[in-house]
PDB file of C-alpha atoms in Angstrom:
ATOM      1  CA  MET A   1     128.650 170.011-143.306  1.00 43.00           C
ATOM      2  CA  GLY A   2     131.057 172.826-144.010  1.00 47.00           C
ATOM      3  CA  ASP A   3     131.321 175.045-147.032  1.00 50.00           C
ATOM      4  CA  SER A   4     134.123 172.907-148.475  1.00 53.00           C
ATOM      5  CA  PHE A   5     131.877 169.853-148.640  1.00 55.00           C
ATOM      6  CA  TRP A   6     129.095 171.887-150.203  1.00 51.00           C
ATOM      7  CA  ASP A   7     131.440 173.195-152.899  1.00 75.00           C
ATOM      8  CA  LEU A   8     132.861 169.773-153.755  1.00 82.00           C
ATOM      9  CA  SER A   9     129.503 168.037-153.636  1.00 85.00           C
ATOM     10  CA  ARG A  10     127.699 170.738-155.599  1.00 85.00           C
ATOM     11  CA  THR A  11     130.354 170.624-158.314  1.00 89.00           C
ATOM     12  CA  ALA A  12     130.121 166.832-158.559  1.00 90.00           C
ATOM     13  CA  TRP A  13     126.344 166.888-158.915  1.00 85.00           C
ATOM     14  CA  SER A  14     126.564 169.657-161.498  1.00 86.00           C
ATOM     15  CA  LEU A  15     128.946 167.524-163.538  1.00 85.00           C
ATOM     16  CA  SER A  16     126.635 164.541-163.220  1.00 79.00           C
ATOM     17  CA  ARG A  17     123.630 166.491-164.476  1.00 75.00           C
ATOM     18  CA  ARG A  18     125.587 167.544-167.551  1.00 66.00           C
ATOM     19  CA  ALA A  19     126.457 163.908-168.350  1.00 61.00           C
ATOM     20  CA  ALA A  20     124.148 161.651-170.328  1.00 52.00           C
ATOM     21  CA  ALA A  21     120.783 161.290-168.631  1.00 49.00           C
ATOM     22  CA  GLN A  22     120.885 157.517-168.948  1.00 49.00           C
ATOM     23  CA  ASN A  23     124.213 157.278-167.123  1.00 60.00           C
ATOM     24  CA  PRO A  24     123.570 156.003-163.563  1.00 79.00           C
ATOM     25  CA  LEU A  25     127.077 156.616-162.233  1.00 94.00           C
ATOM     26  CA  PRO A  26     127.519 158.248-158.812  1.00 95.00           C
ATOM     27  CA  PRO A  27     128.681 161.872-159.073  1.00 94.00           C
ATOM     28  CA  LEU A  28     131.074 161.636-156.118  1.00 95.00           C
ATOM     29  CA  LEU A  29     133.570 158.870-155.294  1.00 97.00           C
ATOM     30  CA  LEU A  30     135.411 158.586-151.988  1.00 96.00           C
ATOM     31  CA  PHE A  31     138.586 156.504-152.299  1.00 96.00           C
ATOM     32  CA  THR A  32     139.732 155.044-149.004  1.00 96.00           C
ATOM     33  CA  ASP A  33     143.412 154.819-148.153  1.00 92.00           C
ATOM     34  CA  PRO A  34     144.952 153.162-145.073  1.00 90.00           C
ATOM     35  CA  ALA A  35     147.143 156.180-144.282  1.00 87.00           C
ATOM     36  CA  ARG A  36     145.077 159.096-145.553  1.00 87.00           C
ATOM     37  CA  THR A  37     141.603 157.892-144.491  1.00 89.00           C
ATOM     38  CA  PRO A  38     142.365 155.780-141.421  1.00 90.00           C
ATOM     39  CA  ASP A  39     138.657 155.667-140.436  1.00 92.00           C
ATOM     40  CA  PRO A  40     136.773 154.651-143.600  1.00 94.00           C
ATOM     41  CA  MET A  41     133.507 154.301-141.694  1.00 95.00           C
ATOM     42  CA  ALA A  42     133.572 157.921-140.556  1.00 94.00           C
ATOM     43  CA  ALA A  43     134.488 159.080-144.051  1.00 93.00           C
ATOM     44  CA  ALA A  44     131.665 157.056-145.618  1.00 95.00           C
ATOM     45  CA  ALA A  45     129.169 158.322-143.045  1.00 94.00           C
ATOM     46  CA  ALA A  46     129.872 161.922-144.098  1.00 91.00           C
ATOM     47  CA  LEU A  47     128.943 161.348-147.760  1.00 93.00           C
ATOM     48  CA  PRO A  48     125.645 162.503-149.244  1.00 91.00           C
ATOM     49  CA  THR A  49     123.110 160.050-150.604  1.00 93.00           C
ATOM     50  CA  GLY A  50     123.917 158.985-154.152  1.00 93.00           C
ATOM     51  CA  SER A  51     127.707 159.027-153.674  1.00 95.00           C
ATOM     52  CA  ALA A  52     129.968 155.982-153.675  1.00 97.00           C
ATOM     53  CA  VAL A  53     132.792 154.609-151.565  1.00 98.00           C
ATOM     54  CA  VAL A  54     135.698 152.803-153.210  1.00 98.00           C
ATOM     55  CA  TYR A  55     137.137 150.623-150.452  1.00 98.00           C
ATOM     56  CA  ARG A  56     140.795 149.830-151.101  1.00 97.00           C
ATOM     57  CA  ALA A  57     142.113 147.285-148.607  1.00 93.00           C
ATOM     58  CA  PHE A  58     145.605 146.755-150.076  1.00 91.00           C
ATOM     59  CA  GLY A  59     145.654 143.228-148.677  1.00 90.00           C
ATOM     60  CA  ALA A  60     144.750 144.145-145.103  1.00 92.00           C
ATOM     61  CA  ALA A  61     143.763 141.160-142.948  1.00 95.00           C
ATOM     62  CA  GLU A  62     140.699 142.991-141.664  1.00 96.00           C
ATOM     63  CA  ALA A  63     139.388 143.735-145.161  1.00 97.00           C
ATOM     64  CA  PRO A  64     136.382 141.361-145.058  1.00 98.00           C
ATOM     65  CA  GLU A  65     135.195 142.778-141.745  1.00 98.00           C
ATOM     66  CA  VAL A  66     135.636 146.397-142.834  1.00 98.00           C
ATOM     67  CA  ALA A  67     133.956 145.724-146.162  1.00 98.00           C
ATOM     68  CA  ARG A  68     130.933 144.150-144.444  1.00 98.00           C
ATOM     69  CA  GLU A  69     130.633 147.113-142.094  1.00 98.00           C
ATOM     70  CA  LEU A  70     130.870 149.515-145.012  1.00 98.00           C
ATOM     71  CA  ARG A  71     128.216 147.553-146.904  1.00 98.00           C
ATOM     72  CA  THR A  72     125.833 147.862-143.967  1.00 98.00           C
ATOM     73  CA  LEU A  73     126.493 151.583-143.580  1.00 98.00           C
ATOM     74  CA  THR A  74     126.331 152.461-147.266  1.00 98.00           C
ATOM     75  CA  ALA A  75     123.176 150.437-147.877  1.00 97.00           C
ATOM     76  CA  ARG A  76     121.462 152.254-145.020  1.00 97.00           C
ATOM     77  CA  ARG A  77     122.505 155.686-146.292  1.00 96.00           C
ATOM     78  CA  GLY A  78     121.857 155.218-150.006  1.00 96.00           C
ATOM     79  CA  VAL A  79     125.555 155.206-150.904  1.00 97.00           C
ATOM     80  CA  ARG A  80     127.125 152.761-153.377  1.00 97.00           C
ATOM     81  CA  LEU A  81     130.050 150.539-152.417  1.00 98.00           C
ATOM     82  CA  LEU A  82     132.819 149.497-154.815  1.00 98.00           C
ATOM     83  CA  ILE A  83     135.687 147.236-153.793  1.00 98.00           C
ATOM     84  CA  GLY A  84     139.154 147.977-155.101  1.00 98.00           C
ATOM     85  CA  ALA A  85     140.876 145.199-157.087  1.00 97.00           C
ATOM     86  CA  ASP A  86     139.020 142.333-155.369  1.00 97.00           C
ATOM     87  CA  ALA A  87     135.997 140.945-157.187  1.00 98.00           C
ATOM     88  CA  ALA A  88     135.749 138.005-154.788  1.00 97.00           C
ATOM     89  CA  LEU A  89     135.403 140.331-151.799  1.00 98.00           C
ATOM     90  CA  ALA A  90     132.881 142.451-153.712  1.00 98.00           C
ATOM     91  CA  ARG A  91     130.746 139.359-154.337  1.00 98.00           C
ATOM     92  CA  ALA A  92     131.098 138.179-150.749  1.00 98.00           C
ATOM     93  CA  VAL A  93     129.790 141.401-149.209  1.00 98.00           C
ATOM     94  CA  GLY A  94     127.204 142.217-151.871  1.00 98.00           C
ATOM     95  CA  ALA A  95     128.986 145.340-153.099  1.00 98.00           C
ATOM     96  CA  ASP A  96     127.713 147.385-156.033  1.00 98.00           C
ATOM     97  CA  GLY A  97     130.825 146.823-158.102  1.00 98.00           C
ATOM     98  CA  VAL A  98     134.590 147.038-158.319  1.00 98.00           C
ATOM     99  CA  HIS A  99     137.328 149.526-159.075  1.00 98.00           C
ATOM    100  CA  LEU A 100     140.277 148.176-161.029  1.00 98.00           C
ATOM    101  CA  PRO A 101     143.813 149.550-160.950  1.00 97.00           C
ATOM    102  CA  GLU A 102     145.194 150.437-164.358  1.00 97.00           C
ATOM    103  CA  ARG A 103     147.162 147.193-164.604  1.00 97.00           C
ATOM    104  CA  LEU A 104     143.948 145.161-164.226  1.00 98.00           C
ATOM    105  CA  ALA A 105     141.698 147.300-166.420  1.00 98.00           C
ATOM    106  CA  LEU A 106     141.329 144.624-169.101  1.00 97.00           C
ATOM    107  CA  ARG A 107     139.463 142.476-166.585  1.00 98.00           C
ATOM    108  CA  ALA A 108     136.513 144.823-166.969  1.00 98.00           C
ATOM    109  CA  GLY A 109     135.111 142.788-169.856  1.00 96.00           C
ATOM    110  CA  PRO A 110     134.985 139.401-168.097  1.00 97.00           C
ATOM    111  CA  LEU A 111     133.629 141.059-164.953  1.00 98.00           C
ATOM    112  CA  ARG A 112     130.942 142.834-166.967  1.00 95.00           C
ATOM    113  CA  ARG A 113     129.804 139.518-168.470  1.00 96.00           C
ATOM    114  CA  ALA A 114     129.839 137.790-165.086  1.00 97.00           C
ATOM    115  CA  ARG A 115     128.189 140.645-163.167  1.00 97.00           C
ATOM    116  CA  PRO A 116     126.099 142.757-165.575  1.00 95.00           C
ATOM    117  CA  GLY A 117     124.589 144.774-162.726  1.00 95.00           C
ATOM    118  CA  TRP A 118     127.884 145.921-161.284  1.00 97.00           C
ATOM    119  CA  ILE A 119     129.476 149.340-161.628  1.00 97.00           C
ATOM    120  CA  ILE A 120     133.000 148.785-162.915  1.00 98.00           C
ATOM    121  CA  THR A 121     135.492 151.629-162.870  1.00 98.00           C
ATOM    122  CA  ALA A 122     139.184 151.590-163.701  1.00 98.00           C
ATOM    123  CA  ALA A 123     142.143 153.816-162.965  1.00 97.00           C
ATOM    124  CA  ALA A 124     143.894 155.557-165.843  1.00 97.00           C
ATOM    125  CA  HIS A 125     146.943 157.786-165.844  1.00 95.00           C
ATOM    126  CA  SER A 126     146.979 158.623-169.545  1.00 96.00           C
ATOM    127  CA  LEU A 127     144.661 158.952-172.520  1.00 98.00           C
ATOM    128  CA  PRO A 128     145.692 155.592-174.048  1.00 98.00           C
ATOM    129  CA  ALA A 129     145.042 153.867-170.718  1.00 98.00           C
ATOM    130  CA  ALA A 130     141.630 155.533-170.435  1.00 98.00           C
ATOM    131  CA  ARG A 131     140.670 154.435-173.929  1.00 98.00           C
ATOM    132  CA  ARG A 132     141.810 150.851-173.289  1.00 98.00           C
ATOM    133  CA  ALA A 133     139.817 150.562-170.078  1.00 98.00           C
ATOM    134  CA  LEU A 134     136.643 151.949-171.617  1.00 98.00           C
ATOM    135  CA  ALA A 135     137.009 149.750-174.690  1.00 98.00           C
ATOM    136  CA  ALA A 136     137.472 146.747-172.399  1.00 97.00           C
ATOM    137  CA  GLY A 137     134.102 147.363-170.767  1.00 97.00           C
ATOM    138  CA  ALA A 138     134.650 149.717-167.836  1.00 97.00           C
ATOM    139  CA  ASP A 139     131.684 151.967-167.076  1.00 97.00           C
ATOM    140  CA  ALA A 140     134.045 154.848-166.344  1.00 97.00           C
ATOM    141  CA  VAL A 141     137.695 155.647-165.813  1.00 98.00           C
ATOM    142  CA  VAL A 142     139.160 157.566-162.904  1.00 98.00           C
ATOM    143  CA  VAL A 143     141.944 159.773-164.231  1.00 97.00           C
ATOM    144  CA  SER A 144     144.706 161.127-162.021  1.00 95.00           C
ATOM    145  CA  ALA A 145     146.415 163.218-161.077  1.00 95.00           C
ATOM    146  CA  VAL A 146     144.410 166.239-162.140  1.00 97.00           C
ATOM    147  CA  PHE A 147     145.880 168.602-159.532  1.00 96.00           C
ATOM    148  CA  PRO A 148     148.964 168.269-157.292  1.00 92.00           C
ATOM    149  CA  SER A 149     148.425 165.369-154.906  1.00 83.00           C
ATOM    150  CA  ARG A 150     150.121 163.887-151.842  1.00 73.00           C
ATOM    151  CA  SER A 151     149.485 160.356-153.142  1.00 71.00           C
ATOM    152  CA  ALA A 152     152.672 158.333-153.453  1.00 61.00           C
ATOM    153  CA  SER A 153     151.542 157.079-156.872  1.00 68.00           C
ATOM    154  CA  ALA A 154     150.605 160.493-158.276  1.00 64.00           C
ATOM    155  CA  GLY A 155     152.532 161.689-161.282  1.00 76.00           C
ATOM    156  CA  PRO A 156     152.800 165.240-162.621  1.00 89.00           C
ATOM    157  CA  PRO A 157     149.359 166.897-162.485  1.00 95.00           C
ATOM    158  CA  LEU A 158     147.439 167.334-165.720  1.00 97.00           C
ATOM    159  CA  GLY A 159     145.775 170.597-164.769  1.00 97.00           C
ATOM    160  CA  ALA A 160     142.185 171.513-165.614  1.00 97.00           C
ATOM    161  CA  LEU A 161     142.734 172.260-169.324  1.00 98.00           C
ATOM    162  CA  ARG A 162     144.676 169.107-170.192  1.00 98.00           C
ATOM    163  CA  PHE A 163     142.227 167.052-168.175  1.00 98.00           C
ATOM    164  CA  ALA A 164     139.311 168.510-170.143  1.00 98.00           C
ATOM    165  CA  ARG A 165     141.030 167.604-173.410  1.00 98.00           C
ATOM    166  CA  LEU A 166     141.536 164.054-172.157  1.00 98.00           C
ATOM    167  CA  VAL A 167     137.868 163.782-171.199  1.00 98.00           C
ATOM    168  CA  ARG A 168     136.791 164.829-174.682  1.00 97.00           C
ATOM    169  CA  ALA A 169     139.112 162.310-176.315  1.00 98.00           C
ATOM    170  CA  ALA A 170     138.555 159.351-173.982  1.00 98.00           C
ATOM    171  CA  GLY A 171     135.363 158.052-175.555  1.00 95.00           C
ATOM    172  CA  GLY A 172     133.445 157.475-172.329  1.00 96.00           C
ATOM    173  CA  PRO A 173     132.756 158.678-168.776  1.00 96.00           C
ATOM    174  CA  VAL A 174     135.718 160.083-166.852  1.00 97.00           C
ATOM    175  CA  TYR A 175     136.121 161.017-163.186  1.00 98.00           C
ATOM    176  CA  ALA A 176     138.695 163.515-161.916  1.00 97.00           C
ATOM    177  CA  LEU A 177     140.992 162.358-159.112  1.00 96.00           C
ATOM    178  CA  GLY A 178     144.098 163.809-157.555  1.00 94.00           C
ATOM    179  CA  GLY A 179     144.229 166.914-155.438  1.00 92.00           C
ATOM    180  CA  VAL A 180     140.537 167.701-156.009  1.00 93.00           C
ATOM    181  CA  ASN A 181     139.290 169.909-153.178  1.00 89.00           C
ATOM    182  CA  MET A 182     136.998 172.806-152.348  1.00 87.00           C
ATOM    183  CA  LYS A 183     139.383 175.363-153.836  1.00 88.00           C
ATOM    184  CA  ASN A 184     139.770 173.836-157.291  1.00 93.00           C
ATOM    185  CA  ALA A 185     136.701 171.656-157.913  1.00 93.00           C
ATOM    186  CA  ARG A 186     134.818 174.404-159.726  1.00 93.00           C
ATOM    187  CA  ARG A 187     137.630 174.646-162.281  1.00 95.00           C
ATOM    188  CA  LEU A 188     136.356 171.293-163.578  1.00 96.00           C
ATOM    189  CA  LEU A 189     132.769 172.346-164.239  1.00 94.00           C
ATOM    190  CA  ALA A 190     133.364 172.731-167.965  1.00 94.00           C
ATOM    191  CA  SER A 191     135.612 169.669-168.271  1.00 96.00           C
ATOM    192  CA  GLY A 192     132.922 167.208-169.328  1.00 94.00           C
ATOM    193  CA  ALA A 193     133.784 164.843-166.462  1.00 96.00           C
ATOM    194  CA  VAL A 194     131.023 162.641-165.136  1.00 95.00           C
ATOM    195  CA  GLY A 195     131.985 163.354-161.534  1.00 95.00           C
ATOM    196  CA  LEU A 196     134.712 163.912-158.953  1.00 96.00           C
ATOM    197  CA  ALA A 197     136.784 161.515-156.880  1.00 96.00           C
ATOM    198  CA  ALA A 198     138.857 162.301-153.818  1.00 93.00           C
ATOM    199  CA  VAL A 199     140.671 160.811-150.850  1.00 91.00           C
ATOM    200  CA  GLU A 200     141.565 163.511-148.328  1.00 83.00           C
ATOM    201  CA  GLY A 201     139.250 166.022-149.991  1.00 79.00           C
ATOM    202  CA  LEU A 202     136.296 164.066-148.610  1.00 76.00           C
ATOM    203  CA  ALA A 203     137.822 163.000-145.308  1.00 62.00           C
ATOM    204  CA  PRO A 204     136.075 164.009-142.038  1.00 58.00           C
ATOM    205  CA  GLY A 205     137.426 167.265-140.705  1.00 49.00           C
ATOM    206  CA  ARG A 206     138.223 168.508-144.221  1.00 49.00           C
ATOM    207  CA  ILE A 207     134.664 168.850-145.472  1.00 43.00           C
TER     208      ILE A 207
END
């Protein structure tokens, strides 16, 4: 593991320790992406114990097979597995929960009642969206973009200060996503976030 991984991981665990002691959320989330993490197995294998993978299939035909392989790998390594936007697939492979896009965040409540043991996170691109998702029953929201990002869906970056203000006002646990890497992760130490999330920042060869 290179210095970049140590910096990102150490920052995430520091954030987690500052969060409420009763909060069991993983400090570090790896979001898979078909283009930016073409080998999700290799990316998941590089994560430290206690992290989580958010597998986003985007309708890929091979999603069930990949999800099963990820479940086997993550269970062996002590890493959580969340499935993006597909509760049926999460149930089928025995995942630890789901991640909902912002447009589906209100499903957190029904999912929480149906699967009380699941971790349910939701995307949010604004303070009102974060508050809605948390009020609906999400365990945490993943806010982006915090820093400049190559994601096609990323909007103007919030920056560390505006992100910290959003965290304080959200009313629940918040992860930072979007351009988070070894060079800027430490700028979030005082933000109040529960942890960090990344795509390329946690990809093999970049950590």
